[in-house]
Amino acid sequence: MPERIVLYTAKICPYAQRTEIALEEAKAPHVKYQIDLQNKPEWYAPKVNPASKVPAIAYGGPEVPPDQPSPESVKLAESLVLVEFVADLFPESGLLPTDPVLRAKARFFIDGVSTKLVPAWQAYSQGKGPLEDYYKAVEYLQGLLPAHGFAVGQYSIADVAITPFLARARVALINDLGGYPEGEGPKVLEALSSGIGRFARFGKYFTDLLSRESFKATFDEAYITERYKARFANARSK
Amino acid sequence: MAPTEQITLYSADYSPFAQRVRIALEEADVKYTMYEMNTRFIKPEWYYTINPFGKVPALTFGGPNVPPDQPSAESAKLVESMVILEFLADVFPEARLLPADPIQRAKARQFVEIYRNYVFDEFRDAFFRGKPVEGVLAALEKLQDALPPKTGFAAGAWSIADAAVAPLLAGMVLCVRAGIGAYTEENWQKLRAALESETFARFMQYIQDIHERPSFKKTWGNDDLQIEIWQNHPGVRRLRTAENAEGFPGGV
């Protein structure tokens, strides 16, 4: 029987949402504690995560309020480590396929998300990288997708890893927020999510990911939209 | 029940990433075929059917027994050394390449993330791009803090976390000893002094433990071979021009 799980998280953070989605998929009882990333509590780095980032999990130990973490709980950080941890604690969640070759495919997909998609999106959304680089990264992942279903067929850690980034890209693009040329956002979103044309397969995948209950339950679109409007307000001013 | 599928590893002696997988295969004590690809930049055409990116390592699993240079469409093709390490841990659970306990597994993976997120870039910057060495030393302290305090490997017992970092950390320490890298003379002395100091005693114990592990010894070759490999690393060689030879310990 898994022990008590306290997740330190922040609604804005795509890495943190990965862990939230995994816990939802596993139907794992857990406590969520929101960390204000602009104003972190002074106990957070010394007592939970020296890197001072979210997500982090305090696992086990006595039942204490999340803002008074006990030295007896095990502290773990790094979003992908935590997703694998949840998959290990709750094997019946199906987060990891049983076939080792499919598990390897899932992890390889995640590697593509980390090394290709996220950097290309960050560059493009800040107006520092070309759209075509972002498109190439998406195309690469599209090439890994099976004809139907999720990244390795059945929903898995691969989908958990990519979803928060696509969802936030969607918020930015649909509101035309970012350093890329004005007006480009909604057109890019249409290309990626319409299910037609160059990204037809990816568009279907995009829709499938954002329809997943575990995603919807952990995504506050209104909050993220508001925060993004403030964050990207001056993204295009020279 | 141990799998009977064929395993072929495409490796190269210049690649610390390939050594990661060789270490894990040795630890698993399983039968495998190793095929050496020793041309760094251009690979034979058939290799791109195994790894479209043309890099090593790659591993084929299953399918008919074929010569390594005639890969079968039926085998699973695995690339990315960390993905391969996790795969081997899954396929050979009795080899305990990862601990059974979820917390210890998380600690092993976290150790690799610390290496990946902090040490790797700083290592590259200090050793290949001539940046100040304070960054890599701070990153190594973070990694050291994640080790069990007195003795043991990343997750206590040996795991793929150690296979992942060992070739690169041992390579880095070797580079400091041999004066290989783009750092100035002054920075070289800082690195040597730091690694010899009490601050990094636990880290250097870990390096020694790595060197003593049979799977590491078998796949490392020897220091002279490794010195040649690191000296000939494209990143190091590119910087060795007449105009910046000055300040290079050991000359051009």
Short mmCIF file of C-alpha atoms in Angstrom, two decimals:
data_model
loop_
_atom_site.label_atom_id
_atom_site.label_comp_id
_atom_site.label_asym_id
_atom_site.label_seq_id
_atom_site.Cartn_x
_atom_site.Cartn_y
_atom_site.Cartn_z
CA MET A 1 0.00 0.00 0.00
CA PRO A 2 1.69 3.26 -1.07
CA GLU A 3 2.35 5.80 1.66
CA ARG A 4 1.18 9.39 1.96
CA ILE A 5 1.95 11.58 -1.07
CA VAL A 6 2.24 15.35 -0.81
CA LEU A 7 2.80 17.06 -4.16
CA TYR A 8 4.27 20.54 -4.23
CA THR A 9 3.02 22.08 -7.45
CA ALA A 10 2.05 25.26 -9.31
CA LYS A 11 -0.81 25.57 -11.78
CA ILE A 12 1.26 27.57 -14.25
CA CYS A 13 4.05 25.00 -14.48
CA PRO A 14 3.92 22.38 -17.25
CA TYR A 15 6.48 20.16 -15.50
CA ALA A 16 4.37 20.12 -12.35
CA GLN A 17 1.24 19.28 -14.33
CA ARG A 18 2.95 16.14 -15.62
CA THR A 19 3.00 14.80 -12.07
CA GLU A 20 -0.58 15.90 -11.42
CA ILE A 21 -1.79 14.08 -14.54
CA ALA A 22 0.11 10.92 -13.53
CA LEU A 23 -1.46 10.97 -10.06
CA GLU A 24 -4.92 11.44 -11.61
CA GLU A 25 -4.36 8.55 -14.03
CA ALA A 26 -3.33 6.37 -11.11
CA LYS A 27 -6.31 7.59 -9.05
CA ALA A 28 -3.72 8.01 -6.32
CA PRO A 29 -4.79 9.64 -3.08
CA HIS A 30 -2.57 12.65 -2.58
CA VAL A 31 -2.40 16.14 -1.15
CA LYS A 32 -1.57 19.06 -3.45
CA TYR A 33 0.15 22.16 -2.12
CA GLN A 34 0.45 25.19 -4.37
CA ILE A 35 3.81 26.96 -4.38
CA ASP A 36 3.79 30.57 -5.55
CA LEU A 37 6.80 30.54 -7.87
CA GLN A 38 7.16 34.33 -7.69
CA ASN A 39 7.22 34.26 -3.91
CA LYS A 40 8.41 30.91 -2.63
CA PRO A 41 8.02 30.11 1.05
CA GLU A 42 11.34 30.27 2.86
CA TRP A 43 10.98 26.66 4.08
CA TYR A 44 10.57 25.22 0.58
CA ALA A 45 14.20 24.97 -0.60
CA PRO A 46 15.72 23.85 2.71
CA LYS A 47 12.98 21.38 3.59
CA VAL A 48 11.57 20.08 0.31
CA ASN A 49 13.63 20.79 -2.80
CA PRO A 50 17.07 22.48 -2.68
CA ALA A 51 16.67 23.35 -6.38
CA SER A 52 13.65 25.38 -5.25
CA LYS A 53 11.54 24.16 -8.17
CA VAL A 54 8.26 22.37 -8.64
CA PRO A 55 7.19 19.65 -8.84
CA ALA A 56 8.44 17.87 -5.75
CA ILE A 57 6.94 15.07 -3.70
CA ALA A 58 7.25 14.42 0.01
CA TYR A 59 6.54 10.70 0.36
CA GLY A 60 5.63 8.92 3.57
CA GLY A 61 6.57 10.15 7.03
CA PRO A 62 4.18 11.46 9.70
CA GLU A 63 1.00 13.25 8.74
CA VAL A 64 2.03 16.88 8.94
CA PRO A 65 0.68 20.00 7.25
CA PRO A 66 2.35 20.39 3.83
CA ASP A 67 3.87 23.70 4.90
CA GLN A 68 5.63 21.99 7.80
CA PRO A 69 7.33 19.11 6.00
CA SER A 70 8.91 16.46 8.18
CA PRO A 71 12.54 15.35 7.75
CA GLU A 72 11.19 11.79 7.87
CA SER A 73 9.43 11.94 4.54
CA VAL A 74 11.43 11.09 1.43
CA LYS A 75 11.84 14.09 -0.84
CA LEU A 76 11.89 13.55 -4.58
CA ALA A 77 12.03 16.00 -7.48
CA GLU A 78 12.33 16.19 -11.30
CA SER A 79 9.06 15.78 -13.20
CA LEU A 80 10.00 12.72 -15.26
CA VAL A 81 11.44 10.97 -12.21
CA LEU A 82 8.16 11.62 -10.38
CA VAL A 83 6.04 10.34 -13.28
CA GLU A 84 8.06 7.09 -13.32
CA PHE A 85 7.75 6.96 -9.51
CA VAL A 86 3.95 7.17 -9.70
CA ALA A 87 3.98 4.49 -12.43
CA ASP A 88 6.10 2.26 -10.15
CA LEU A 89 3.86 2.85 -7.10
CA PHE A 90 0.67 2.22 -9.09
CA PRO A 91 1.43 -0.41 -11.74
CA GLU A 92 -2.29 -1.03 -12.28
CA SER A 93 -2.60 2.55 -13.58
CA GLY A 94 -1.32 1.37 -16.96
CA LEU A 95 0.97 4.40 -17.16
CA LEU A 96 3.73 2.07 -18.28
CA PRO A 97 2.99 -0.56 -20.92
CA THR A 98 3.87 -4.09 -19.81
CA ASP A 99 5.97 -4.73 -22.95
CA PRO A 100 9.54 -3.48 -22.46
CA VAL A 101 9.83 -2.54 -26.14
CA LEU A 102 6.75 -0.30 -25.86
CA ARG A 103 8.13 1.19 -22.64
CA ALA A 104 11.32 2.00 -24.54
CA LYS A 105 9.24 3.61 -27.32
CA ALA A 106 7.45 5.72 -24.69
CA ARG A 107 10.72 6.87 -23.16
CA PHE A 108 12.18 7.58 -26.60
CA PHE A 109 9.13 9.73 -27.37
CA ILE A 110 9.70 11.62 -24.12
CA ASP A 111 13.33 12.18 -25.11
CA GLY A 112 12.07 13.79 -28.33
CA VAL A 113 9.73 16.03 -26.32
CA SER A 114 12.61 17.14 -24.08
CA THR A 115 15.34 17.58 -26.65
CA LYS A 116 13.36 18.77 -29.68
CA LEU A 117 9.86 20.02 -28.94
CA VAL A 118 10.28 22.02 -25.74
CA PRO A 119 13.41 23.96 -26.83
CA ALA A 120 11.88 24.72 -30.25
CA TRP A 121 8.66 25.96 -28.66
CA GLN A 122 10.52 28.09 -26.15
CA ALA A 123 12.59 29.69 -28.90
CA TYR A 124 9.60 30.27 -31.17
CA SER A 125 7.30 31.62 -28.46
CA GLN A 126 9.98 34.06 -27.32
CA GLY A 127 10.45 35.27 -30.88
CA LYS A 128 14.00 33.89 -30.91
CA GLY A 129 13.52 30.87 -33.13
CA PRO A 130 11.93 30.21 -36.52
CA LEU A 131 8.50 28.67 -36.85
CA GLU A 132 9.88 26.00 -39.17
CA ASP A 133 12.11 24.66 -36.36
CA TYR A 134 9.04 24.26 -34.18
CA TYR A 135 7.16 22.64 -37.04
CA LYS A 136 10.07 20.24 -37.64
CA ALA A 137 10.03 19.20 -34.00
CA VAL A 138 6.29 18.52 -34.18
CA GLU A 139 6.77 16.63 -37.43
CA TYR A 140 9.44 14.49 -35.82
CA LEU A 141 7.09 13.47 -33.00
CA GLN A 142 4.27 12.97 -35.48
CA GLY A 143 6.50 10.49 -37.28
CA LEU A 144 6.72 8.42 -34.10
CA LEU A 145 2.96 8.16 -33.61
CA PRO A 146 1.14 4.95 -34.49
CA ALA A 147 -1.80 5.23 -36.92
CA HIS A 148 -4.28 5.40 -34.05
CA GLY A 149 -4.27 6.10 -30.35
CA PHE A 150 -1.66 7.67 -28.17
CA ALA A 151 2.14 7.85 -28.46
CA VAL A 152 2.60 4.09 -28.03
CA GLY A 153 -1.01 3.12 -28.65
CA GLN A 154 -2.37 2.93 -25.11
CA TYR A 155 -2.13 6.11 -22.97
CA SER A 156 1.24 6.23 -21.22
CA ILE A 157 3.92 8.33 -19.58
CA ALA A 158 4.82 9.64 -23.05
CA ASP A 159 1.46 11.38 -23.31
CA VAL A 160 1.71 12.63 -19.74
CA ALA A 161 5.06 14.22 -20.62
CA ILE A 162 3.91 16.14 -23.68
CA THR A 163 0.35 17.20 -22.78
CA PRO A 164 1.06 20.16 -20.46
CA PHE A 165 3.37 21.73 -23.05
CA LEU A 166 0.88 21.42 -25.89
CA ALA A 167 -1.93 22.75 -23.72
CA ARG A 168 0.05 25.83 -22.77
CA ALA A 169 1.21 26.35 -26.35
CA ARG A 170 -2.47 26.28 -27.31
CA VAL A 171 -3.30 29.02 -24.77
CA ALA A 172 -0.46 31.17 -26.05
CA LEU A 173 -1.23 30.63 -29.73
CA ILE A 174 -5.00 31.04 -29.55
CA ASN A 175 -4.53 34.37 -27.79
CA ASP A 176 -1.68 35.32 -30.14
CA LEU A 177 0.65 35.72 -27.16
CA GLY A 178 4.37 35.53 -27.70
CA GLY A 179 7.36 37.09 -29.42
CA TYR A 180 6.52 35.66 -32.86
CA PRO A 181 4.98 37.93 -35.54
CA GLU A 182 1.59 39.36 -34.66
CA GLY A 183 -1.34 37.38 -35.97
CA GLU A 184 0.68 34.20 -36.47
CA GLY A 185 -0.50 32.45 -33.28
CA PRO A 186 -3.99 31.38 -34.28
CA LYS A 187 -2.77 30.25 -37.72
CA VAL A 188 -0.10 28.04 -36.17
CA LEU A 189 -2.61 26.53 -33.77
CA GLU A 190 -4.98 25.83 -36.66
CA ALA A 191 -2.19 24.07 -38.57
CA LEU A 192 -1.24 21.93 -35.57
CA SER A 193 -4.67 20.99 -34.26
CA SER A 194 -7.07 20.96 -37.21
CA GLY A 195 -6.35 17.38 -38.18
CA ILE A 196 -5.82 18.42 -41.79
CA GLY A 197 -2.73 18.87 -43.91
CA ARG A 198 0.91 18.59 -42.85
CA PHE A 199 0.04 17.84 -39.22
CA ALA A 200 -3.11 15.82 -39.77
CA ARG A 201 -2.04 12.94 -37.53
CA PHE A 202 -0.65 15.25 -34.90
CA GLY A 203 -3.87 17.25 -34.88
CA LYS A 204 -5.84 14.14 -33.97
CA TYR A 205 -3.31 13.33 -31.24
CA PHE A 206 -3.52 16.90 -29.92
CA THR A 207 -7.29 16.61 -29.62
CA ASP A 208 -7.07 13.19 -27.98
CA LEU A 209 -4.59 14.46 -25.37
CA LEU A 210 -6.66 17.47 -24.43
CA SER A 211 -9.81 15.35 -24.16
CA ARG A 212 -8.25 13.10 -21.52
CA GLU A 213 -9.99 13.43 -18.13
CA SER A 214 -6.74 13.49 -16.18
CA PHE A 215 -5.64 16.50 -18.20
CA LYS A 216 -8.92 18.38 -17.85
CA ALA A 217 -9.00 17.81 -14.10
CA THR A 218 -5.56 19.39 -13.63
CA PHE A 219 -5.65 22.33 -16.07
CA ASP A 220 -7.00 25.75 -15.12
CA GLU A 221 -7.22 27.41 -18.53
CA ALA A 222 -8.64 30.72 -17.26
CA TYR A 223 -5.83 31.12 -14.74
CA ILE A 224 -3.11 30.27 -17.27
CA THR A 225 -4.62 32.57 -19.88
CA GLU A 226 -4.59 35.47 -17.42
CA ARG A 227 -1.02 34.78 -16.35
CA TYR A 228 0.16 34.40 -19.96
CA LYS A 229 -1.44 37.70 -20.97
CA ALA A 230 0.62 39.40 -18.28
CA ARG A 231 3.79 37.44 -19.04
CA PHE A 232 3.73 38.04 -22.80
CA ALA A 233 2.37 41.61 -22.66
CA ASN A 234 5.63 43.11 -23.94
CA ALA A 235 6.90 40.13 -25.89
CA ARG A 236 6.76 41.98 -29.19
CA SER A 237 7.99 45.41 -28.13
CA LYS A 238 11.52 46.12 -29.31
CA MET B 1 12.63 -16.55 -17.15
CA ALA B 2 15.47 -14.85 -18.97
CA PRO B 3 14.66 -13.73 -22.52
CA THR B 4 16.22 -15.70 -25.35
CA GLU B 5 15.91 -12.92 -27.90
CA GLN B 6 19.10 -11.90 -29.63
CA ILE B 7 20.79 -8.72 -28.47
CA THR B 8 23.21 -6.81 -30.70
CA LEU B 9 24.91 -3.66 -29.47
CA TYR B 10 26.36 -1.19 -31.96
CA SER B 11 29.16 0.49 -30.04
CA ALA B 12 32.32 2.54 -30.51
CA ASP B 13 35.32 2.87 -28.26
CA TYR B 14 35.20 6.66 -28.57
CA SER B 15 31.70 6.85 -27.11
CA PRO B 16 31.09 7.17 -23.37
CA PHE B 17 27.37 6.75 -24.16
CA ALA B 18 28.04 3.37 -25.73
CA GLN B 19 30.13 2.44 -22.69
CA ARG B 20 27.03 3.08 -20.52
CA VAL B 21 25.19 0.30 -22.32
CA ARG B 22 28.20 -2.05 -22.34
CA ILE B 23 28.46 -1.64 -18.56
CA ALA B 24 24.78 -2.49 -18.11
CA LEU B 25 25.04 -5.55 -20.37
CA GLU B 26 28.03 -6.78 -18.39
CA GLU B 27 26.18 -6.20 -15.12
CA ALA B 28 23.21 -8.16 -16.49
CA ASP B 29 25.61 -10.94 -17.43
CA VAL B 30 23.69 -11.77 -20.59
CA LYS B 31 24.75 -13.01 -23.97
CA TYR B 32 25.07 -10.28 -26.59
CA THR B 33 26.89 -9.50 -29.80
CA MET B 34 28.89 -6.30 -29.99
CA TYR B 35 29.63 -4.64 -33.29
CA GLU B 36 32.17 -1.83 -33.28
CA MET B 37 31.40 1.24 -35.37
CA ASN B 38 34.56 3.20 -35.15
CA THR B 39 34.00 5.96 -37.70
CA ARG B 40 32.69 8.93 -35.83
CA PHE B 41 30.97 10.93 -38.53
CA ILE B 42 30.14 8.70 -41.46
CA LYS B 43 28.49 5.35 -40.88
CA PRO B 44 27.76 2.62 -43.41
CA GLU B 45 24.38 2.97 -45.11
CA TRP B 46 22.85 -0.09 -43.48
CA TYR B 47 23.41 1.46 -40.04
CA TYR B 48 20.85 4.18 -40.73
CA THR B 49 18.14 1.51 -40.83
CA ILE B 50 19.01 0.85 -37.20
CA ASN B 51 19.56 4.45 -36.09
CA PRO B 52 18.36 7.13 -38.52
CA PHE B 53 20.52 9.62 -36.66
CA GLY B 54 23.61 7.51 -37.32
CA LYS B 55 24.91 7.73 -33.77
CA VAL B 56 26.03 5.09 -31.32
CA PRO B 57 24.95 3.33 -29.25
CA ALA B 58 22.05 1.43 -30.76
CA LEU B 59 20.68 -1.93 -29.76
CA THR B 60 18.64 -4.47 -31.68
CA PHE B 61 16.48 -6.90 -29.73
CA GLY B 62 14.80 -10.01 -31.06
CA GLY B 63 14.21 -11.06 -34.61
CA PRO B 64 16.22 -13.74 -36.42
CA ASN B 65 19.92 -14.25 -35.81
CA VAL B 66 21.54 -12.22 -38.57
CA PRO B 67 24.99 -10.77 -39.06
CA PRO B 68 25.13 -7.38 -37.33
CA ASP B 69 25.73 -5.60 -40.62
CA GLN B 70 22.61 -7.13 -42.16
CA PRO B 71 19.98 -6.10 -39.63
CA SER B 72 16.56 -7.67 -39.88
CA ALA B 73 13.38 -5.64 -40.17
CA GLU B 74 11.94 -7.88 -37.45
CA SER B 75 14.17 -6.79 -34.60
CA ALA B 76 13.24 -3.95 -32.27
CA LYS B 77 15.63 -1.04 -32.80
CA LEU B 78 16.48 0.96 -29.72
CA VAL B 79 18.45 4.19 -29.60
CA GLU B 80 19.32 6.74 -26.88
CA SER B 81 21.56 5.28 -24.20
CA MET B 82 19.28 6.13 -21.26
CA VAL B 83 16.29 4.54 -23.00
CA ILE B 84 18.41 1.43 -23.62
CA LEU B 85 19.53 1.28 -19.97
CA GLU B 86 15.91 1.41 -18.74
CA PHE B 87 15.00 -1.22 -21.35
CA LEU B 88 17.67 -3.61 -20.09
CA ALA B 89 16.47 -3.06 -16.52
CA ASP B 90 12.93 -3.99 -17.66
CA VAL B 91 13.98 -7.03 -19.71
CA PHE B 92 16.30 -8.47 -17.04
CA PRO B 93 14.52 -7.74 -13.75
CA GLU B 94 16.43 -10.44 -11.87
CA ALA B 95 19.71 -8.66 -12.73
CA ARG B 96 18.53 -5.75 -10.54
CA LEU B 97 19.92 -3.14 -12.90
CA LEU B 98 17.54 -0.86 -11.01
CA PRO B 99 16.47 -1.47 -7.40
CA ALA B 100 13.07 -3.08 -6.89
CA ASP B 101 11.91 -0.42 -4.41
CA PRO B 102 10.13 2.58 -6.03
CA ILE B 103 11.87 5.10 -3.77
CA GLN B 104 15.33 3.75 -4.58
CA ARG B 105 14.44 3.66 -8.28
CA ALA B 106 13.42 7.31 -8.04
CA LYS B 107 16.68 8.16 -6.30
CA ALA B 108 18.65 6.43 -9.04
CA ARG B 109 16.79 8.34 -11.75
CA GLN B 110 17.06 11.59 -9.84
CA PHE B 111 20.83 11.16 -9.71
CA VAL B 112 20.96 10.92 -13.49
CA GLU B 113 18.74 14.02 -13.80
CA ILE B 114 21.12 15.96 -11.56
CA TYR B 115 23.98 14.91 -13.81
CA ARG B 116 21.98 15.78 -16.94
CA ASN B 117 20.57 19.08 -15.73
CA TYR B 118 23.58 20.50 -13.92
CA VAL B 119 26.85 18.68 -14.58
CA PHE B 120 26.69 17.86 -18.30
CA ASP B 121 26.47 21.43 -19.61
CA GLU B 122 29.00 22.77 -17.12
CA PHE B 123 31.42 19.98 -18.03
CA ARG B 124 31.07 20.85 -21.71
CA ASP B 125 31.44 24.57 -21.07
CA ALA B 126 34.51 24.30 -18.84
CA PHE B 127 36.32 21.56 -20.75
CA PHE B 128 35.36 22.32 -24.35
CA ARG B 129 34.47 25.99 -24.39
CA GLY B 130 37.00 27.45 -21.99
CA LYS B 131 34.42 28.84 -19.57
CA PRO B 132 35.29 29.41 -15.88
CA VAL B 133 35.46 26.22 -13.87
CA GLU B 134 33.50 27.39 -10.84
CA GLY B 135 30.31 26.23 -12.60
CA VAL B 136 31.37 22.63 -13.09
CA LEU B 137 32.75 22.43 -9.55
CA ALA B 138 29.45 23.69 -8.09
CA ALA B 139 27.54 21.18 -10.23
CA LEU B 140 29.79 18.33 -9.07
CA GLU B 141 29.10 19.30 -5.46
CA LYS B 142 25.35 19.04 -6.13
CA LEU B 143 25.92 15.57 -7.59
CA GLN B 144 28.12 14.59 -4.66
CA ASP B 145 25.40 15.69 -2.21
CA ALA B 146 23.03 13.20 -3.86
CA LEU B 147 25.31 10.25 -3.11
CA PRO B 148 24.77 8.23 0.08
CA PRO B 149 26.93 10.06 2.62
CA LYS B 150 29.73 7.63 3.35
CA THR B 151 29.80 4.80 0.89
CA GLY B 152 27.87 3.16 -1.92
CA PHE B 153 26.60 3.95 -5.37
CA ALA B 154 23.94 6.47 -6.40
CA ALA B 155 21.00 4.42 -5.09
CA GLY B 156 23.11 2.53 -2.54
CA ALA B 157 23.46 -0.66 -4.55
CA TRP B 158 24.91 -0.33 -8.06
CA SER B 159 22.33 0.65 -10.69
CA ILE B 160 22.01 2.01 -14.21
CA ALA B 161 22.39 5.48 -12.67
CA ASP B 162 26.04 4.63 -12.12
CA ALA B 163 26.38 3.16 -15.62
CA ALA B 164 24.98 6.45 -16.92
CA VAL B 165 27.43 8.78 -15.20
CA ALA B 166 30.52 6.61 -14.86
CA PRO B 167 32.04 6.95 -18.36
CA LEU B 168 31.57 10.72 -18.34
CA LEU B 169 32.73 11.37 -14.79
CA ALA B 170 35.71 9.04 -15.13
CA GLY B 171 36.50 10.75 -18.42
CA MET B 172 36.31 14.17 -16.79
CA VAL B 173 38.61 13.18 -13.92
CA LEU B 174 41.03 11.67 -16.43
CA CYS B 175 40.99 14.90 -18.43
CA VAL B 176 41.87 16.87 -15.32
CA ARG B 177 44.72 14.50 -14.48
CA ALA B 178 46.08 14.59 -18.04
CA GLY B 179 45.48 18.30 -18.63
CA ILE B 180 43.09 17.73 -21.53
CA GLY B 181 40.61 20.50 -22.17
CA ALA B 182 40.09 24.04 -23.30
CA TYR B 183 40.70 25.55 -19.87
CA THR B 184 43.55 27.92 -19.06
CA GLU B 185 46.54 26.86 -16.97
CA GLU B 186 45.07 28.71 -14.02
CA ASN B 187 41.72 26.96 -14.32
CA TRP B 188 43.43 23.62 -14.69
CA GLN B 189 45.17 24.19 -11.37
CA LYS B 190 41.82 25.11 -9.79
CA LEU B 191 40.30 21.86 -11.03
CA ARG B 192 43.21 19.75 -9.81
CA ALA B 193 43.27 21.45 -6.41
CA ALA B 194 39.51 21.05 -6.01
CA LEU B 195 39.47 17.34 -6.83
CA GLU B 196 42.36 16.75 -4.42
CA SER B 197 40.69 18.69 -1.61
CA GLU B 198 38.55 17.41 1.24
CA THR B 199 35.51 19.07 -0.38
CA PHE B 200 35.43 16.42 -3.07
CA ALA B 201 36.60 13.46 -1.02
CA ARG B 202 33.23 11.69 -1.29
CA PHE B 203 33.10 12.31 -5.03
CA MET B 204 36.60 10.93 -5.57
CA GLN B 205 35.68 7.88 -3.48
CA TYR B 206 32.76 7.33 -5.87
CA ILE B 207 35.12 7.61 -8.85
CA GLN B 208 37.39 5.02 -7.25
CA ASP B 209 34.42 2.72 -6.57
CA ILE B 210 33.43 3.07 -10.22
CA HIS B 211 36.92 2.17 -11.40
CA GLU B 212 36.92 -0.94 -9.22
CA ARG B 213 33.61 -2.25 -10.58
CA PRO B 214 34.41 -5.16 -12.93
CA SER B 215 31.85 -4.06 -15.51
CA PHE B 216 33.52 -0.67 -15.66
CA LYS B 217 37.04 -2.04 -15.82
CA LYS B 218 36.15 -4.35 -18.68
CA THR B 219 34.55 -1.59 -20.76
CA TRP B 220 36.84 1.36 -19.98
CA GLY B 221 39.88 -0.24 -21.59
CA ASN B 222 42.71 1.57 -19.96
CA ASP B 223 43.73 5.13 -19.13
CA ASP B 224 46.09 5.49 -22.11
CA LEU B 225 43.34 4.50 -24.54
CA GLN B 226 40.94 6.90 -22.86
CA ILE B 227 43.47 9.74 -22.91
CA GLU B 228 43.83 9.27 -26.66
CA ILE B 229 40.05 9.23 -27.08
CA TRP B 230 39.46 12.40 -25.07
CA GLN B 231 42.41 14.19 -26.68
CA ASN B 232 40.91 13.42 -30.05
CA HIS B 233 37.41 14.47 -29.11
CA PRO B 234 36.24 16.88 -31.86
CA GLY B 235 35.32 19.46 -29.24
CA VAL B 236 38.82 19.46 -27.82
CA ARG B 237 40.62 19.22 -31.16
CA ARG B 238 38.71 22.11 -32.66
CA LEU B 239 40.15 24.44 -30.05
CA ARG B 240 43.72 23.33 -30.57
CA THR B 241 44.89 25.90 -33.04
CA ALA B 242 48.17 27.80 -32.98
CA GLU B 243 46.50 30.97 -31.77
CA ASN B 244 45.05 29.46 -28.65
CA ALA B 245 47.67 26.83 -27.94
CA GLU B 246 49.12 29.18 -25.39
CA GLY B 247 47.71 28.37 -22.02
CA PHE B 248 46.92 24.77 -22.99
CA PRO B 249 48.50 22.47 -20.48
CA GLY B 250 50.52 19.97 -22.46
CA GLY B 251 50.59 22.15 -25.62
CA VAL B 252 48.80 21.60 -28.89
#
